[in-house]
Every structure is written in structure tokens, then in C-alpha cells.
PDB file of C-alpha atoms in Angstrom:
ATOM      1  CA  UNK G   1      -0.093  -0.083   0.078  1.00  0.00           C
ATOM      2  CA  UNK G   2       1.824   3.100  -1.290  1.00  0.00           C
ATOM      3  CA  UNK G   3      -0.663   5.530   0.108  1.00  0.00           C
ATOM      4  CA  UNK G   4      -3.871   7.364  -1.680  1.00  0.00           C
ATOM      5  CA  UNK G   5      -4.112   8.028  -5.295  1.00  0.00           C
ATOM      6  CA  UNK G   6      -2.447  11.098  -6.391  1.00  0.00           C
ATOM      7  CA  UNK G   7      -4.369  14.089  -7.780  1.00  0.00           C
ATOM      8  CA  UNK G   8      -3.770  15.643 -11.234  1.00  0.00           C
ATOM      9  CA  UNK G   9      -2.170  18.513  -9.580  1.00  0.00           C
ATOM     10  CA  UNK G  10       0.329  16.234  -7.830  1.00  0.00           C
ATOM     11  CA  UNK G  11       0.936  14.517 -11.102  1.00  0.00           C
ATOM     12  CA  UNK G  12       1.560  17.676 -13.065  1.00  0.00           C
ATOM     13  CA  UNK G  13       3.919  19.025 -10.352  1.00  0.00           C
ATOM     14  CA  UNK G  14       5.963  15.804 -10.737  1.00  0.00           C
ATOM     15  CA  UNK G  15       5.945  15.861 -14.347  1.00  0.00           C
ATOM     16  CA  UNK G  16       6.889  19.378 -14.413  1.00  0.00           C
ATOM     17  CA  UNK G  17       9.851  18.805 -11.926  1.00  0.00           C
ATOM     18  CA  UNK G  18      10.846  15.582 -13.952  1.00  0.00           C
ATOM     19  CA  UNK G  19      14.114  13.859 -13.128  1.00  0.00           C
ATOM     20  CA  UNK G  20      16.659  14.772 -10.411  1.00  0.00           C
ATOM     21  CA  UNK G  21      19.143  17.376 -11.727  1.00  0.00           C
ATOM     22  CA  UNK G  22      21.925  14.641 -11.518  1.00  0.00           C
ATOM     23  CA  UNK G  23      20.031  12.646 -14.327  1.00  0.00           C
ATOM     24  CA  UNK G  24      20.082  15.648 -16.703  1.00  0.00           C
ATOM     25  CA  UNK G  25      24.077  15.793 -16.707  1.00  0.00           C
ATOM     26  CA  UNK G  26      24.741  14.783 -20.471  1.00  0.00           C
ATOM     27  CA  UNK G  27      27.006  11.780 -19.491  1.00  0.00           C
ATOM     28  CA  UNK G  28      24.326  10.734 -16.803  1.00  0.00           C
ATOM     29  CA  UNK G  29      21.536  11.157 -19.153  1.00  0.00           C
ATOM     30  CA  UNK G  30      23.109   8.765 -21.744  1.00  0.00           C
ATOM     31  CA  UNK G  31      23.758   6.173 -18.752  1.00  0.00           C
ATOM     32  CA  UNK G  32      20.122   6.488 -17.885  1.00  0.00           C
ATOM     33  CA  UNK G  33      18.544   6.137 -21.372  1.00  0.00           C
ATOM     34  CA  UNK G  34      20.835   3.004 -21.836  1.00  0.00           C
ATOM     35  CA  UNK G  35      20.077   1.706 -18.471  1.00  0.00           C
ATOM     36  CA  UNK G  36      16.270   2.089 -19.267  1.00  0.00           C
ATOM     37  CA  UNK G  37      16.501   0.604 -22.663  1.00  0.00           C
ATOM     38  CA  UNK G  38      18.073  -2.317 -21.177  1.00  0.00           C
ATOM     39  CA  UNK G  39      15.456  -2.760 -18.687  1.00  0.00           C
ATOM     40  CA  UNK G  40      12.691  -2.355 -21.250  1.00  0.00           C
ATOM     41  CA  UNK G  41      14.424  -4.892 -23.549  1.00  0.00           C
ATOM     42  CA  UNK G  42      14.470  -7.445 -20.647  1.00  0.00           C
ATOM     43  CA  UNK G  43      10.821  -6.947 -19.803  1.00  0.00           C
ATOM     44  CA  UNK G  44      11.588  -5.050 -16.392  1.00  0.00           C
ATOM     45  CA  UNK G  45       9.992  -1.857 -17.508  1.00  0.00           C
ATOM     46  CA  UNK G  46       7.831  -0.377 -20.083  1.00  0.00           C
ATOM     47  CA  UNK G  47       7.640   3.259 -21.346  1.00  0.00           C
ATOM     48  CA  UNK G  48       4.665   5.364 -22.131  1.00  0.00           C
ATOM     49  CA  UNK G  49       3.986   9.056 -22.481  1.00  0.00           C
ATOM     50  CA  UNK G  50       2.070  11.571 -20.655  1.00  0.00           C
ATOM     51  CA  UNK G  51      -0.205  12.197 -23.581  1.00  0.00           C
ATOM     52  CA  UNK G  52      -1.226   8.485 -23.553  1.00  0.00           C
ATOM     53  CA  UNK G  53      -1.553   8.450 -19.832  1.00  0.00           C
ATOM     54  CA  UNK G  54      -3.658  11.384 -19.216  1.00  0.00           C
ATOM     55  CA  UNK G  55      -6.746  10.169 -21.215  1.00  0.00           C
ATOM     56  CA  UNK G  56      -7.072   7.556 -18.497  1.00  0.00           C
ATOM     57  CA  UNK G  57      -4.864   7.759 -15.454  1.00  0.00           C
ATOM     58  CA  UNK G  58      -4.173   4.690 -13.690  1.00  0.00           C
ATOM     59  CA  UNK G  59      -5.474   4.699  -9.909  1.00  0.00           C
ATOM     60  CA  UNK G  60      -2.189   4.287  -8.372  1.00  0.00           C
ATOM     61  CA  UNK G  61      -0.158   6.381 -10.646  1.00  0.00           C
ATOM     62  CA  UNK G  62       2.644   8.049  -8.950  1.00  0.00           C
ATOM     63  CA  UNK G  63       5.891   9.779 -10.235  1.00  0.00           C
ATOM     64  CA  UNK G  64       9.249   9.931  -8.234  1.00  0.00           C
ATOM     65  CA  UNK G  65      12.262  11.578  -9.645  1.00  0.00           C
ATOM     66  CA  UNK G  66      15.132   9.325 -10.891  1.00  0.00           C
ATOM     67  CA  UNK G  67      18.707  10.373  -9.820  1.00  0.00           C
ATOM     68  CA  UNK G  68      22.005   9.246 -11.452  1.00  0.00           C
ATOM     69  CA  UNK G  69      24.530   8.138  -8.871  1.00  0.00           C
ATOM     70  CA  UNK G  70      28.308   7.821  -9.626  1.00  0.00           C
ATOM     71  CA  UNK G  71      28.863   4.045  -9.053  1.00  0.00           C
ATOM     72  CA  UNK G  72      32.038   2.016  -8.696  1.00  0.00           C
ATOM     73  CA  UNK G  73      31.505  -0.809 -11.342  1.00  0.00           C
ATOM     74  CA  UNK G  74      30.108   1.541 -14.105  1.00  0.00           C
ATOM     75  CA  UNK G  75      29.790   5.293 -14.746  1.00  0.00           C
ATOM     76  CA  UNK G  76      26.352   5.784 -13.024  1.00  0.00           C
ATOM     77  CA  UNK G  77      23.560   3.799 -11.473  1.00  0.00           C
ATOM     78  CA  UNK G  78      19.819   4.962 -11.422  1.00  0.00           C
ATOM     79  CA  UNK G  79      18.198   5.318  -8.175  1.00  0.00           C
ATOM     80  CA  UNK G  80      14.596   6.210  -7.775  1.00  0.00           C
ATOM     81  CA  UNK G  81      14.009   8.908  -5.085  1.00  0.00           C
ATOM     82  CA  UNK G  82      10.963   7.612  -3.471  1.00  0.00           C
ATOM     83  CA  UNK G  83      11.464   9.860  -0.403  1.00  0.00           C
ATOM     84  CA  UNK G  84      11.073  12.954  -2.746  1.00  0.00           C
ATOM     85  CA  UNK G  85       8.566  15.465  -1.817  1.00  0.00           C
ATOM     86  CA  UNK G  86       6.716  17.290  -4.705  1.00  0.00           C
ATOM     87  CA  UNK G  87       6.261  20.936  -4.270  1.00  0.00           C
ATOM     88  CA  UNK G  88       3.582  22.833  -6.154  1.00  0.00           C
ATOM     89  CA  UNK G  89       2.796  26.557  -5.839  1.00  0.00           C
ATOM     90  CA  UNK G  90       0.768  26.508  -2.643  1.00  0.00           C
ATOM     91  CA  UNK G  91       1.189  22.809  -1.474  1.00  0.00           C
ATOM     92  CA  UNK G  92       3.791  20.397  -0.489  1.00  0.00           C
ATOM     93  CA  UNK G  93       2.670  16.656  -1.422  1.00  0.00           C
ATOM     94  CA  UNK G  94       4.081  13.588   0.648  1.00  0.00           C
ATOM     95  CA  UNK G  95       6.425  11.203  -0.939  1.00  0.00           C
ATOM     96  CA  UNK G  96       5.711   7.654  -1.881  1.00  0.00           C
ATOM     97  CA  UNK G  97       7.795   6.562   1.121  1.00  0.00           C
ATOM     98  CA  UNK G  98       5.753   8.834   3.513  1.00  0.00           C
ATOM     99  CA  UNK G  99       2.643   7.490   2.433  1.00  0.00           C
ATOM    100  CA  UNK G 100       3.422   3.886   2.249  1.00  0.00           C
ATOM    101  CA  UNK G 101       1.896   1.561   4.985  1.00  0.00           C
ATOM    102  CA  UNK G 102       4.809   0.133   6.832  1.00  0.00           C
ATOM    103  CA  UNK G 103       4.446  -3.729   7.220  1.00  0.00           C
ATOM    104  CA  UNK G 104       8.010  -4.932   7.343  1.00  0.00           C
ATOM    105  CA  UNK G 105       9.196  -5.603  10.917  1.00  0.00           C
ATOM    106  CA  UNK G 106      11.994  -2.977  11.935  1.00  0.00           C
ATOM    107  CA  UNK G 107      14.054  -5.782  13.209  1.00  0.00           C
ATOM    108  CA  UNK G 108      14.379  -7.398   9.644  1.00  0.00           C
ATOM    109  CA  UNK G 109      16.720  -4.444   8.689  1.00  0.00           C
ATOM    110  CA  UNK G 110      19.000  -5.118  11.718  1.00  0.00           C
ATOM    111  CA  UNK G 111      19.560  -8.656  10.399  1.00  0.00           C
ATOM    112  CA  UNK G 112      21.191  -7.523   7.150  1.00  0.00           C
ATOM    113  CA  UNK G 113      24.680  -7.190   8.257  1.00  0.00           C
ATOM    114  CA  UNK G 114      24.582 -10.514  10.383  1.00  0.00           C
ATOM    115  CA  UNK G 115      23.005 -12.938   7.865  1.00  0.00           C
ATOM    116  CA  UNK G 116      26.392 -14.284   6.464  1.00  0.00           C
ATOM    117  CA  UNK G 117      27.727 -15.003  10.042  1.00  0.00           C
ATOM    118  CA  UNK G 118      24.527 -16.722  10.917  1.00  0.00           C
ATOM    119  CA  UNK G 119      24.592 -18.855   7.821  1.00  0.00           C
ATOM    120  CA  UNK G 120      28.303 -20.044   8.254  1.00  0.00           C
ATOM    121  CA  UNK G 121      27.286 -20.876  11.868  1.00  0.00           C
ATOM    122  CA  UNK G 122      24.509 -23.037  10.701  1.00  0.00           C
ATOM    123  CA  UNK G 123      26.717 -24.661   8.163  1.00  0.00           C
ATOM    124  CA  UNK G 124      29.405 -25.489  10.716  1.00  0.00           C
ATOM    125  CA  UNK G 125      26.739 -26.685  13.480  1.00  0.00           C
ATOM    126  CA  UNK G 126      24.889 -28.992  11.197  1.00  0.00           C
ATOM    127  CA  UNK G 127      27.653 -30.506   9.099  1.00  0.00           C
ATOM    128  CA  UNK G 128      27.086 -34.603   9.249  1.00  0.00           C
ATOM    129  CA  UNK G 129      30.428 -36.449   9.876  1.00  0.00           C
ATOM    130  CA  UNK G 130      31.380 -37.886   6.467  1.00  0.00           C
ATOM    131  CA  UNK G 131      29.081 -35.915   4.491  1.00  0.00           C
ATOM    132  CA  UNK G 132      30.064 -33.073   2.151  1.00  0.00           C
ATOM    133  CA  UNK G 133      28.630 -30.012   1.999  1.00  0.00           C
ATOM    134  CA  UNK G 134      28.145 -27.403  -0.767  1.00  0.00           C
ATOM    135  CA  UNK G 135      27.986 -23.586   0.148  1.00  0.00           C
ATOM    136  CA  UNK G 136      27.399 -21.046  -2.705  1.00  0.00           C
ATOM    137  CA  UNK G 137      26.804 -17.209  -2.594  1.00  0.00           C
ATOM    138  CA  UNK G 138      25.430 -15.679  -5.618  1.00  0.00           C
ATOM    139  CA  UNK G 139      25.628 -12.061  -6.426  1.00  0.00           C
ATOM    140  CA  UNK G 140      22.756 -11.466  -9.014  1.00  0.00           C
ATOM    141  CA  UNK G 141      23.032  -8.348 -10.997  1.00  0.00           C
ATOM    142  CA  UNK G 142      20.029  -6.065 -10.671  1.00  0.00           C
ATOM    143  CA  UNK G 143      18.514  -8.168  -8.288  1.00  0.00           C
ATOM    144  CA  UNK G 144      15.826  -5.560  -7.255  1.00  0.00           C
ATOM    145  CA  UNK G 145      14.617  -5.675 -10.892  1.00  0.00           C
ATOM    146  CA  UNK G 146      13.791  -9.590 -10.363  1.00  0.00           C
ATOM    147  CA  UNK G 147      11.439  -8.697  -7.615  1.00  0.00           C
ATOM    148  CA  UNK G 148       8.031  -8.422  -9.779  1.00  0.00           C
ATOM    149  CA  UNK G 149       5.270  -6.457  -8.691  1.00  0.00           C
ATOM    150  CA  UNK G 150       1.545  -6.598 -10.103  1.00  0.00           C
ATOM    151  CA  UNK G 151       0.696  -4.557 -13.194  1.00  0.00           C
ATOM    152  CA  UNK G 152      -1.672  -2.500 -11.023  1.00  0.00           C
ATOM    153  CA  UNK G 153       1.084  -1.887  -8.376  1.00  0.00           C
ATOM    154  CA  UNK G 154       3.779  -0.987 -10.952  1.00  0.00           C
ATOM    155  CA  UNK G 155       2.329   2.593 -11.183  1.00  0.00           C
ATOM    156  CA  UNK G 156       3.395   3.478  -7.586  1.00  0.00           C
ATOM    157  CA  UNK G 157       7.002   3.486  -9.003  1.00  0.00           C
ATOM    158  CA  UNK G 158       7.065   5.415 -12.119  1.00  0.00           C
ATOM    159  CA  UNK G 159       9.720   8.045 -13.142  1.00  0.00           C
ATOM    160  CA  UNK G 160      10.242  10.560 -15.833  1.00  0.00           C
ATOM    161  CA  UNK G 161      12.794  10.236 -18.510  1.00  0.00           C
ATOM    162  CA  UNK G 162      14.421  13.695 -18.852  1.00  0.00           C
ATOM    163  CA  UNK G 163      13.688  15.233 -22.335  1.00  0.00           C
ATOM    164  CA  UNK G 164      16.856  15.438 -24.477  1.00  0.00           C
ATOM    165  CA  UNK G 165      15.074  18.600 -25.981  1.00  0.00           C
ATOM    166  CA  UNK G 166      14.016  20.914 -23.117  1.00  0.00           C
ATOM    167  CA  UNK G 167      11.455  22.728 -25.312  1.00  0.00           C
ATOM    168  CA  UNK G 168       9.649  19.457 -25.937  1.00  0.00           C
ATOM    169  CA  UNK G 169       5.966  19.602 -24.880  1.00  0.00           C
ATOM    170  CA  UNK G 170       4.741  18.112 -21.376  1.00  0.00           C
ATOM    171  CA  UNK G 171       2.647  15.684 -23.330  1.00  0.00           C
ATOM    172  CA  UNK G 172       5.626  14.150 -24.985  1.00  0.00           C
ATOM    173  CA  UNK G 173       7.318  13.475 -21.650  1.00  0.00           C
ATOM    174  CA  UNK G 174       8.533   9.683 -21.544  1.00  0.00           C
ATOM    175  CA  UNK G 175       7.351   7.941 -18.520  1.00  0.00           C
ATOM    176  CA  UNK G 176       8.786   4.655 -17.155  1.00  0.00           C
ATOM    177  CA  UNK G 177       6.686   2.078 -15.592  1.00  0.00           C
ATOM    178  CA  UNK G 178       8.790  -0.565 -13.846  1.00  0.00           C
ATOM    179  CA  UNK G 179       7.068  -3.762 -13.236  1.00  0.00           C
ATOM    180  CA  UNK G 180       9.443  -4.528 -10.150  1.00  0.00           C
ATOM    181  CA  UNK G 181      10.452  -3.171  -6.736  1.00  0.00           C
ATOM    182  CA  UNK G 182      12.501  -0.179  -6.717  1.00  0.00           C
ATOM    183  CA  UNK G 183      15.612   0.212  -4.706  1.00  0.00           C
ATOM    184  CA  UNK G 184      14.915   3.223  -2.237  1.00  0.00           C
ATOM    185  CA  UNK G 185      11.219   2.172  -1.367  1.00  0.00           C
ATOM    186  CA  UNK G 186      10.864   1.907   2.209  1.00  0.00           C
ATOM    187  CA  UNK G 187       9.228  -1.646   2.178  1.00  0.00           C
ATOM    188  CA  UNK G 188      11.966  -3.080  -0.370  1.00  0.00           C
TER     189      UNK G 188
END
């Protein structure tokens, strides 16, 4: 539950803001477009336009700014800022994270740093004499993109692709609809 449906005013304010300034730097924009194309090609996301969506706005449609963060293994990595507060002329709107119903136990986050130690202890304590044990740790690239959400819930995690031409009309703004969980969502 990512909170109440957004009003048209909220959506227009988020569309007008667009992506985070870091995503508009030419090198970062190039990486964002390539990364998005890869996600679309792999079926992790789809792209639509505001012109198409405004005819029949999906109930859960929300927009958060995409930021491009320098990364150690590639030039940039896209992070969706689900804690971003949309500001309109006379109103501040709450972020997706602020309106999300928190269901995960807080203790689960405390377990992240200790998981490997506990797994090793379990292996050591439960090894049978004379029996071989196989242990493997897999690092799955883009693991978050493999945590699928329903088509309806995907609308909670949309973001705007920056227009390469700033004079482009708002109707032509491209919107990414990821059909998987987003790094940065408070319940991920």
C-alpha cells in the first residue's frame, strides 16, 4: 500500500519537476537512457507518454524523480528517489515512502549485516560427519529488478525520463513504468 491515489495536480507537479538534476547531466542522461532501454528490453519496465496516460490515468499512478549516482562498477547507477516531496505553488505533497503503509518489521533491517555469519554458523553446526556440504553465494546483477510487482502496483514506482530537448511539450514526456520493486522504497 503506497498511499492514496495522486491528484492530477500532484502528477503535473511531478511531471514538471521531472528527473533529479543529476540525471540531466549529459553523461548521466546517456547512461539513464541506456539503462532504461536495457530494462525495457529485458521486460523489467515499459515506457509510455503523458499524452497517452492522461486520457485514462491509472489509479495508483505516482511519479518520483530518478537520480543518477556515480557508481564503482559503472559510470552511473539509477536510483529512484521515493522519498522526494513534490512541491507545487501552494502545496507540498508527501512522497511515496511517506504514504506507504509500513508492514515489514523494523528488526528485519537489523539482520542484514549479520546474515552471512549466521549462515556460516548454521553450516558449521549442522555438518554431518563424513558428508560433504556445498555452500554457494550468488551475487545477482540487478536483483531488485527481479522482484516483480503486479501491473496495478507498478504505477506506484514510475519515473520521468528527462527530455533531451527541453522545449519538448509536456505531453511528449516519456514515463517509465517499472514492473518490479525499486531500490529506495521503504518496504523493499
